[in-house]
Structures are given as structure tokens and as C-alpha cells.
mmCIF file with all atom_site columns, C-alpha atoms in Angstrom:
data_model
loop_
_atom_site.group_PDB
_atom_site.id
_atom_site.type_symbol
_atom_site.label_atom_id
_atom_site.label_alt_id
_atom_site.label_comp_id
_atom_site.label_asym_id
_atom_site.label_entity_id
_atom_site.label_seq_id
_atom_site.pdbx_PDB_ins_code
_atom_site.Cartn_x
_atom_site.Cartn_y
_atom_site.Cartn_z
_atom_site.occupancy
_atom_site.B_iso_or_equiv
_atom_site.pdbx_formal_charge
_atom_site.auth_seq_id
_atom_site.auth_comp_id
_atom_site.auth_asym_id
_atom_site.auth_atom_id
_atom_site.pdbx_PDB_model_num
ATOM 1   C CA . MET A 1 1   ? -67.489 -66.419 -10.817 1.00 68.00 ? 1485 MET A CA 1
ATOM 2   C CA . ASN A 1 2   ? -63.970 -67.994 -12.039 1.00 86.00 ? 1486 ASN A CA 1
ATOM 3   C CA . SER A 1 3   ? -60.902 -66.091 -12.012 1.00 87.00 ? 1487 SER A CA 1
ATOM 4   C CA . LYS A 1 4   ? -60.605 -66.187 -15.643 1.00 86.00 ? 1488 LYS A CA 1
ATOM 5   C CA . LYS A 1 5   ? -64.124 -64.927 -15.579 1.00 92.00 ? 1489 LYS A CA 1
ATOM 6   C CA . ILE A 1 6   ? -62.967 -62.101 -13.477 1.00 93.00 ? 1490 ILE A CA 1
ATOM 7   C CA . GLU A 1 7   ? -59.810 -61.489 -15.426 1.00 92.00 ? 1491 GLU A CA 1
ATOM 8   C CA . GLN A 1 8   ? -62.112 -61.610 -18.765 1.00 93.00 ? 1492 GLN A CA 1
ATOM 9   C CA . LYS A 1 9   ? -64.471 -59.229 -17.453 1.00 95.00 ? 1493 LYS A CA 1
ATOM 10  C CA . ALA A 1 10  ? -61.668 -56.160 -16.302 1.00 95.00 ? 1494 ALA A CA 1
ATOM 11  C CA . LEU A 1 11  ? -59.906 -56.787 -20.025 1.00 94.00 ? 1495 LEU A CA 1
ATOM 12  C CA . ILE A 1 12  ? -63.248 -55.806 -21.560 1.00 96.00 ? 1496 ILE A CA 1
ATOM 13  C CA . GLY A 1 13  ? -63.553 -53.066 -19.619 1.00 96.00 ? 1497 GLY A CA 1
ATOM 14  C CA . GLY A 1 14  ? -59.883 -51.980 -20.008 1.00 95.00 ? 1498 GLY A CA 1
ATOM 15  C CA . ILE A 1 15  ? -60.272 -52.471 -24.187 1.00 96.00 ? 1499 ILE A CA 1
ATOM 16  C CA . PHE A 1 16  ? -63.657 -49.928 -23.670 1.00 96.00 ? 1500 PHE A CA 1
ATOM 17  C CA . VAL A 1 17  ? -61.328 -47.241 -22.146 1.00 95.00 ? 1501 VAL A CA 1
ATOM 18  C CA . ASN A 1 18  ? -58.453 -48.208 -24.075 1.00 94.00 ? 1502 ASN A CA 1
ATOM 19  C CA . PHE A 1 19  ? -61.083 -47.517 -27.201 1.00 96.00 ? 1503 PHE A CA 1
ATOM 20  C CA . LEU A 1 20  ? -61.648 -44.288 -25.995 1.00 95.00 ? 1504 LEU A CA 1
ATOM 21  C CA . MET A 1 21  ? -58.223 -43.117 -25.030 1.00 95.00 ? 1505 MET A CA 1
ATOM 22  C CA . CYS A 1 22  ? -56.979 -44.358 -28.609 1.00 94.00 ? 1506 CYS A CA 1
ATOM 23  C CA . CYS A 1 23  ? -60.142 -41.984 -30.025 1.00 95.00 ? 1507 CYS A CA 1
ATOM 24  C CA . ALA A 1 24  ? -58.754 -39.168 -28.166 1.00 95.00 ? 1508 ALA A CA 1
ATOM 25  C CA . GLY A 1 25  ? -55.332 -39.379 -28.942 1.00 94.00 ? 1509 GLY A CA 1
ATOM 26  C CA . VAL A 1 26  ? -55.736 -39.832 -32.226 1.00 95.00 ? 1510 VAL A CA 1
ATOM 27  C CA . LEU A 1 27  ? -58.132 -36.660 -32.669 1.00 95.00 ? 1511 LEU A CA 1
ATOM 28  C CA . VAL A 1 28  ? -56.166 -34.898 -30.667 1.00 95.00 ? 1512 VAL A CA 1
ATOM 29  C CA . TYR A 1 29  ? -53.121 -35.574 -32.554 1.00 93.00 ? 1513 TYR A CA 1
ATOM 30  C CA . ASN A 1 30  ? -54.580 -34.702 -35.786 1.00 93.00 ? 1514 ASN A CA 1
ATOM 31  C CA . ALA A 1 31  ? -55.500 -31.512 -34.422 1.00 92.00 ? 1515 ALA A CA 1
ATOM 32  C CA . THR A 1 32  ? -51.973 -30.505 -32.933 1.00 91.00 ? 1516 THR A CA 1
ATOM 33  C CA . GLN A 1 33  ? -49.530 -32.421 -35.171 1.00 87.00 ? 1517 GLN A CA 1
ATOM 34  C CA . ILE A 1 34  ? -47.010 -32.752 -32.119 1.00 88.00 ? 1518 ILE A CA 1
ATOM 35  C CA . GLU A 1 35  ? -45.198 -35.700 -32.318 1.00 83.00 ? 1519 GLU A CA 1
ATOM 36  C CA . ALA A 1 36  ? -45.500 -36.311 -28.536 1.00 84.00 ? 1520 ALA A CA 1
ATOM 37  C CA . LEU A 1 37  ? -49.392 -37.005 -29.274 1.00 89.00 ? 1521 LEU A CA 1
ATOM 38  C CA . PHE A 1 38  ? -48.569 -39.214 -31.877 1.00 86.00 ? 1522 PHE A CA 1
ATOM 39  C CA . VAL A 1 39  ? -46.852 -41.511 -29.907 1.00 86.00 ? 1523 VAL A CA 1
ATOM 40  C CA . ASP A 1 40  ? -49.416 -41.006 -27.302 1.00 87.00 ? 1524 ASP A CA 1
ATOM 41  C CA . ALA A 1 41  ? -51.930 -42.138 -29.608 1.00 89.00 ? 1525 ALA A CA 1
ATOM 42  C CA . TYR A 1 42  ? -50.386 -45.075 -31.195 1.00 86.00 ? 1526 TYR A CA 1
ATOM 43  C CA . PHE A 1 43  ? -48.969 -46.532 -28.621 1.00 85.00 ? 1527 PHE A CA 1
ATOM 44  C CA . SER A 1 44  ? -53.185 -46.111 -26.924 1.00 89.00 ? 1528 SER A CA 1
ATOM 45  C CA . ALA A 1 45  ? -53.663 -48.266 -30.133 1.00 90.00 ? 1529 ALA A CA 1
ATOM 46  C CA . ILE A 1 46  ? -51.336 -50.503 -29.324 1.00 86.00 ? 1530 ILE A CA 1
ATOM 47  C CA . THR A 1 47  ? -52.648 -51.034 -25.762 1.00 87.00 ? 1531 THR A CA 1
ATOM 48  C CA . LEU A 1 48  ? -56.079 -51.850 -27.294 1.00 91.00 ? 1532 LEU A CA 1
ATOM 49  C CA . ILE A 1 49  ? -54.683 -54.086 -29.823 1.00 88.00 ? 1533 ILE A CA 1
ATOM 50  C CA . SER A 1 50  ? -52.859 -55.990 -27.148 1.00 85.00 ? 1534 SER A CA 1
ATOM 51  C CA . GLY A 1 51  ? -56.007 -55.925 -25.186 1.00 88.00 ? 1535 GLY A CA 1
ATOM 52  C CA . VAL A 1 52  ? -58.137 -57.556 -27.497 1.00 91.00 ? 1536 VAL A CA 1
ATOM 53  C CA . PHE A 1 53  ? -55.258 -60.206 -27.673 1.00 87.00 ? 1537 PHE A CA 1
ATOM 54  C CA . SER A 1 54  ? -54.982 -60.534 -24.103 1.00 86.00 ? 1538 SER A CA 1
ATOM 55  C CA . LEU A 1 55  ? -59.184 -61.842 -23.743 1.00 89.00 ? 1539 LEU A CA 1
ATOM 56  C CA . ILE A 1 56  ? -58.016 -64.204 -26.907 1.00 88.00 ? 1540 ILE A CA 1
ATOM 57  C CA . VAL A 1 57  ? -54.968 -65.471 -24.973 1.00 83.00 ? 1541 VAL A CA 1
ATOM 58  C CA . SER A 1 58  ? -57.028 -65.853 -21.299 1.00 81.00 ? 1542 SER A CA 1
ATOM 59  C CA . LYS A 1 59  ? -59.691 -67.330 -23.366 1.00 83.00 ? 1543 LYS A CA 1
ATOM 60  C CA . ILE A 1 60  ? -57.447 -70.067 -25.013 1.00 80.00 ? 1544 ILE A CA 1
ATOM 61  C CA . SER A 1 61  ? -54.647 -70.174 -21.751 1.00 72.00 ? 1545 SER A CA 1
ATOM 62  C CA . ALA A 1 62  ? -56.851 -72.372 -19.763 1.00 70.00 ? 1546 ALA A CA 1
ATOM 63  C CA . ARG A 1 63  ? -57.746 -74.789 -21.990 1.00 71.00 ? 1547 ARG A CA 1
ATOM 64  C CA . ARG A 1 64  ? -55.826 -78.271 -21.467 1.00 70.00 ? 1548 ARG A CA 1
ATOM 65  C CA . SER A 1 65  ? -54.567 -80.926 -24.095 1.00 70.00 ? 1549 SER A CA 1
ATOM 66  C CA . LYS A 1 66  ? -52.224 -83.762 -24.490 1.00 71.00 ? 1550 LYS A CA 1
ATOM 67  C CA . LYS A 1 67  ? -49.964 -81.743 -25.207 1.00 69.00 ? 1551 LYS A CA 1
ATOM 68  C CA . PHE A 1 68  ? -50.391 -78.850 -22.408 1.00 65.00 ? 1552 PHE A CA 1
ATOM 69  C CA . PRO A 1 69  ? -52.053 -80.744 -19.807 1.00 66.00 ? 1553 PRO A CA 1
ATOM 70  C CA . GLU A 1 70  ? -51.634 -78.234 -17.738 1.00 69.00 ? 1554 GLU A CA 1
ATOM 71  C CA . GLY A 1 71  ? -52.766 -75.296 -19.918 1.00 65.00 ? 1555 GLY A CA 1
ATOM 72  C CA . PHE A 1 72  ? -52.019 -72.466 -23.137 1.00 67.00 ? 1556 PHE A CA 1
ATOM 73  C CA . PHE A 1 73  ? -49.856 -70.693 -20.265 1.00 68.00 ? 1557 PHE A CA 1
ATOM 74  C CA . VAL A 1 74  ? -47.371 -70.499 -23.127 1.00 68.00 ? 1558 VAL A CA 1
ATOM 75  C CA . LEU A 1 75  ? -49.457 -67.333 -24.586 1.00 74.00 ? 1559 LEU A CA 1
ATOM 76  C CA . GLU A 1 76  ? -48.795 -65.087 -22.151 1.00 73.00 ? 1560 GLU A CA 1
ATOM 77  C CA . PRO A 1 77  ? -45.377 -64.398 -22.425 1.00 78.00 ? 1561 PRO A CA 1
ATOM 78  C CA . LEU A 1 78  ? -45.453 -64.487 -25.811 1.00 79.00 ? 1562 LEU A CA 1
ATOM 79  C CA . TYR A 1 79  ? -48.453 -62.043 -25.766 1.00 76.00 ? 1563 TYR A CA 1
ATOM 80  C CA . SER A 1 80  ? -45.792 -60.062 -23.688 1.00 77.00 ? 1564 SER A CA 1
ATOM 81  C CA . LEU A 1 81  ? -43.509 -60.237 -26.761 1.00 83.00 ? 1565 LEU A CA 1
ATOM 82  C CA . PHE A 1 82  ? -46.235 -59.292 -29.548 1.00 81.00 ? 1566 PHE A CA 1
ATOM 83  C CA . GLN A 1 83  ? -46.705 -56.033 -27.458 1.00 79.00 ? 1567 GLN A CA 1
ATOM 84  C CA . SER A 1 84  ? -42.950 -54.859 -26.743 1.00 82.00 ? 1568 SER A CA 1
ATOM 85  C CA . LEU A 1 85  ? -42.223 -55.654 -30.681 1.00 87.00 ? 1569 LEU A CA 1
ATOM 86  C CA . LEU A 1 86  ? -45.131 -53.505 -31.085 1.00 83.00 ? 1570 LEU A CA 1
ATOM 87  C CA . THR A 1 87  ? -43.888 -50.502 -29.197 1.00 81.00 ? 1571 THR A CA 1
ATOM 88  C CA . ILE A 1 88  ? -40.267 -50.781 -30.537 1.00 89.00 ? 1572 ILE A CA 1
ATOM 89  C CA . VAL A 1 89  ? -41.806 -50.457 -33.947 1.00 89.00 ? 1573 VAL A CA 1
ATOM 90  C CA . LEU A 1 90  ? -43.786 -47.587 -32.836 1.00 83.00 ? 1574 LEU A CA 1
ATOM 91  C CA . LEU A 1 91  ? -40.572 -45.804 -31.197 1.00 84.00 ? 1575 LEU A CA 1
ATOM 92  C CA . ALA A 1 92  ? -38.204 -46.468 -34.260 1.00 90.00 ? 1576 ALA A CA 1
ATOM 93  C CA . VAL A 1 93  ? -41.464 -44.791 -36.411 1.00 87.00 ? 1577 VAL A CA 1
ATOM 94  C CA . SER A 1 94  ? -41.741 -41.839 -33.904 1.00 84.00 ? 1578 SER A CA 1
ATOM 95  C CA . LEU A 1 95  ? -37.987 -41.607 -33.859 1.00 89.00 ? 1579 LEU A CA 1
ATOM 96  C CA . ILE A 1 96  ? -37.337 -41.410 -37.749 1.00 92.00 ? 1580 ILE A CA 1
ATOM 97  C CA . LYS A 1 97  ? -40.610 -38.762 -38.213 1.00 87.00 ? 1581 LYS A CA 1
ATOM 98  C CA . VAL A 1 98  ? -38.970 -36.850 -35.607 1.00 86.00 ? 1582 VAL A CA 1
ATOM 99  C CA . SER A 1 99  ? -35.456 -36.845 -36.969 1.00 92.00 ? 1583 SER A CA 1
ATOM 100 C CA . LEU A 1 100 ? -36.873 -35.735 -40.332 1.00 92.00 ? 1584 LEU A CA 1
ATOM 101 C CA . LYS A 1 101 ? -38.843 -32.358 -38.724 1.00 87.00 ? 1585 LYS A CA 1
ATOM 102 C CA . ALA A 1 102 ? -35.882 -31.455 -36.835 1.00 89.00 ? 1586 ALA A CA 1
ATOM 103 C CA . TYR A 1 103 ? -33.397 -32.087 -40.318 1.00 93.00 ? 1587 TYR A CA 1
ATOM 104 C CA . ARG A 1 104 ? -35.813 -29.796 -41.872 1.00 92.00 ? 1588 ARG A CA 1
ATOM 105 C CA . TYR A 1 105 ? -36.364 -27.322 -39.510 1.00 91.00 ? 1589 TYR A CA 1
ATOM 106 C CA . PHE A 1 106 ? -32.433 -27.200 -38.912 1.00 92.00 ? 1590 PHE A CA 1
ATOM 107 C CA . VAL A 1 107 ? -31.304 -27.140 -42.598 1.00 94.00 ? 1591 VAL A CA 1
ATOM 108 C CA . TYR A 1 108 ? -33.836 -25.870 -44.443 1.00 92.00 ? 1592 TYR A CA 1
ATOM 109 C CA . GLY A 1 109 ? -35.442 -23.457 -41.495 1.00 89.00 ? 1593 GLY A CA 1
ATOM 110 C CA . GLN A 1 110 ? -38.690 -25.026 -42.250 1.00 86.00 ? 1594 GLN A CA 1
ATOM 111 C CA . GLY A 1 111 ? -41.427 -25.310 -39.415 1.00 82.00 ? 1595 GLY A CA 1
ATOM 112 C CA . SER A 1 112 ? -44.449 -24.569 -37.977 1.00 81.00 ? 1596 SER A CA 1
ATOM 113 C CA . LEU A 1 113 ? -45.813 -23.307 -34.612 1.00 81.00 ? 1597 LEU A CA 1
ATOM 114 C CA . MET A 1 114 ? -47.534 -25.740 -32.441 1.00 82.00 ? 1598 MET A CA 1
ATOM 115 C CA . ASN A 1 115 ? -51.381 -25.999 -31.439 1.00 83.00 ? 1599 ASN A CA 1
ATOM 116 C CA . VAL A 1 116 ? -50.864 -26.886 -28.027 1.00 87.00 ? 1600 VAL A CA 1
ATOM 117 C CA . GLU A 1 117 ? -54.624 -25.546 -26.741 1.00 89.00 ? 1601 GLU A CA 1
ATOM 118 C CA . PRO A 1 118 ? -56.241 -29.222 -26.645 1.00 91.00 ? 1602 PRO A CA 1
ATOM 119 C CA . VAL A 1 119 ? -53.049 -30.641 -25.016 1.00 93.00 ? 1603 VAL A CA 1
ATOM 120 C CA . ILE A 1 120 ? -53.727 -29.769 -21.074 1.00 93.00 ? 1604 ILE A CA 1
ATOM 121 C CA . PRO A 1 121 ? -57.428 -31.069 -21.036 1.00 95.00 ? 1605 PRO A CA 1
ATOM 122 C CA . TYR A 1 122 ? -56.326 -34.123 -23.418 1.00 95.00 ? 1606 TYR A CA 1
ATOM 123 C CA . GLU A 1 123 ? -53.335 -35.322 -20.777 1.00 93.00 ? 1607 GLU A CA 1
ATOM 124 C CA . ILE A 1 124 ? -55.370 -34.711 -17.259 1.00 94.00 ? 1608 ILE A CA 1
ATOM 125 C CA . VAL A 1 125 ? -57.940 -36.649 -19.260 1.00 95.00 ? 1609 VAL A CA 1
ATOM 126 C CA . MET A 1 126 ? -55.519 -39.711 -20.134 1.00 94.00 ? 1610 MET A CA 1
ATOM 127 C CA . VAL A 1 127 ? -54.020 -39.791 -16.226 1.00 94.00 ? 1611 VAL A CA 1
ATOM 128 C CA . LEU A 1 128 ? -57.195 -40.435 -14.943 1.00 95.00 ? 1612 LEU A CA 1
ATOM 129 C CA . LEU A 1 129 ? -58.171 -42.516 -17.261 1.00 95.00 ? 1613 LEU A CA 1
ATOM 130 C CA . SER A 1 130 ? -55.515 -44.657 -16.637 1.00 93.00 ? 1614 SER A CA 1
ATOM 131 C CA . LEU A 1 131 ? -55.016 -44.467 -13.238 1.00 94.00 ? 1615 LEU A CA 1
ATOM 132 C CA . GLY A 1 132 ? -58.836 -45.244 -12.903 1.00 96.00 ? 1616 GLY A CA 1
ATOM 133 C CA . LEU A 1 133 ? -58.499 -48.137 -15.396 1.00 95.00 ? 1617 LEU A CA 1
ATOM 134 C CA . SER A 1 134 ? -54.944 -49.339 -13.275 1.00 94.00 ? 1618 SER A CA 1
ATOM 135 C CA . TYR A 1 135 ? -56.696 -49.104 -10.048 1.00 96.00 ? 1619 TYR A CA 1
ATOM 136 C CA . TYR A 1 136 ? -59.818 -51.653 -12.042 1.00 96.00 ? 1620 TYR A CA 1
ATOM 137 C CA . TYR A 1 137 ? -57.416 -53.973 -12.858 1.00 95.00 ? 1621 TYR A CA 1
ATOM 138 C CA . SER A 1 138 ? -55.721 -53.957 -9.187  1.00 96.00 ? 1622 SER A CA 1
ATOM 139 C CA . ARG A 1 139 ? -59.203 -54.438 -7.691  1.00 96.00 ? 1623 ARG A CA 1
ATOM 140 C CA . GLN A 1 140 ? -59.935 -57.328 -9.917  1.00 96.00 ? 1624 GLN A CA 1
ATOM 141 C CA . ASN A 1 141 ? -56.913 -58.896 -9.502  1.00 95.00 ? 1625 ASN A CA 1
ATOM 142 C CA . ASN A 1 142 ? -57.272 -58.998 -5.982  1.00 96.00 ? 1626 ASN A CA 1
ATOM 143 C CA . LYS A 1 143 ? -60.338 -60.392 -5.987  1.00 95.00 ? 1627 LYS A CA 1
ATOM 144 C CA . ILE A 1 144 ? -58.804 -63.442 -7.291  1.00 94.00 ? 1628 ILE A CA 1
ATOM 145 C CA . ASN A 1 145 ? -55.820 -63.320 -4.799  1.00 94.00 ? 1629 ASN A CA 1
ATOM 146 C CA . ARG A 1 146 ? -53.767 -61.748 -7.535  1.00 91.00 ? 1630 ARG A CA 1
ATOM 147 C CA . LEU A 1 147 ? -53.265 -64.844 -10.099 1.00 88.00 ? 1631 LEU A CA 1
ATOM 148 C CA . SER A 1 148 ? -53.769 -62.912 -13.058 1.00 87.00 ? 1632 SER A CA 1
ATOM 149 C CA . MET A 1 149 ? -50.123 -61.857 -14.417 1.00 83.00 ? 1633 MET A CA 1
ATOM 150 C CA . MET A 1 150 ? -52.103 -59.999 -17.390 1.00 85.00 ? 1634 MET A CA 1
ATOM 151 C CA . LEU A 1 151 ? -53.723 -57.939 -14.902 1.00 89.00 ? 1635 LEU A CA 1
ATOM 152 C CA . PHE A 1 152 ? -50.493 -57.377 -13.021 1.00 90.00 ? 1636 PHE A CA 1
ATOM 153 C CA . ARG A 1 153 ? -48.318 -56.177 -16.042 1.00 85.00 ? 1637 ARG A CA 1
ATOM 154 C CA . LYS A 1 154 ? -51.173 -53.934 -17.387 1.00 87.00 ? 1638 LYS A CA 1
ATOM 155 C CA . GLN A 1 155 ? -51.841 -52.368 -13.972 1.00 90.00 ? 1639 GLN A CA 1
ATOM 156 C CA . LYS A 1 156 ? -48.189 -51.868 -14.046 1.00 88.00 ? 1640 LYS A CA 1
ATOM 157 C CA . ALA A 1 157 ? -48.280 -50.867 -17.131 1.00 84.00 ? 1641 ALA A CA 1
ATOM 158 C CA . LEU A 1 158 ? -50.858 -48.209 -16.851 1.00 86.00 ? 1642 LEU A CA 1
ATOM 159 C CA . TRP A 1 159 ? -49.623 -46.646 -13.536 1.00 87.00 ? 1643 TRP A CA 1
ATOM 160 C CA . LEU A 1 160 ? -46.390 -46.064 -15.607 1.00 82.00 ? 1644 LEU A CA 1
ATOM 161 C CA . MET A 1 161 ? -47.816 -44.577 -18.282 1.00 78.00 ? 1645 MET A CA 1
ATOM 162 C CA . ALA A 1 162 ? -49.747 -42.173 -16.265 1.00 81.00 ? 1646 ALA A CA 1
ATOM 163 C CA . LEU A 1 163 ? -46.681 -41.002 -14.432 1.00 81.00 ? 1647 LEU A CA 1
ATOM 164 C CA . CYS A 1 164 ? -45.290 -40.248 -18.254 1.00 76.00 ? 1648 CYS A CA 1
ATOM 165 C CA . LEU A 1 165 ? -47.943 -38.359 -19.133 1.00 66.00 ? 1649 LEU A CA 1
#
């Protein structure tokens, strides 16, 4: 199996796990309305969307043409830029929502108690899934002698995400 096929197989596995993480995150956020879980749930959604794009980029990047005799590898940095922009938008939306809630609390005294019951089991499962997927990406990248920068970046991002949860 060539390196692009191994990379694509790993990305498909990651898309599946990210779909599970996204669904779980949205469900727990809807149950609790905790803003930190909003960020977590929609970061998982961004990771899912970017995973689909990374699979497309992986399939296209190795193609060669007269203009790109070495392949369309320029798409990989563009993919990273797209994911970064989506993350910045997510953080901006979250900052606005949290600021509005804090304003309402401090000015009008409006607030509500948080439902934290599902948070601990959710966080444990998310950490385990993140670490497991990070390990899977690392193993798959090692199979191809660490040729895939996308798998390397995703592995490191998941490792950091697990540490931040």
C-alpha cells in the first residue's frame, strides 16, 4: 500500500472518530449550555469538516500537471490556513457569547445554575478518543516513514486537545 493510501485510510478513520466526538459534544452542550462545551463541540465540528477537506487534499495533492510537476502540495498549507480561520471564527463567536452572558449577569443579575452531570463522563471519553486517535495517526504516519505532514499536524493537535480537556 502506498503512502497516500495509508494517509487517506488514516484520515477516513479520523473523520469517523471526529463525527462521534462532534455528535457527543453537541448533545452535551445542548444538555448543559456550558460555553466551554460549545467551544469543544464546535471545535470538533471544525475538525470533522477539515478532516473531510484533508482527505480531498490528500487525494488531489499527489496529482501532477504541467504547472505543478511535483504535485499540488501547495494545497496542504491552504488547508491549514482554512482550518485556522475557522478556529479563529469559533473563538470569536464564543468570546462574544460569553461576554454577553457575563454582561447580563453583572449588570442585570441574570444567570442560571449549570447542569454539570454529563460533563465528567463526556470529558473522560473525549480525552480517551483524542489520545487514541492521536496514537492511530502516529502509527499510520510511522508506517510511511513520517512522510505525511497532515497526519503529523493532526496527531499533535489531538495530543494538545487531549491535554487541554
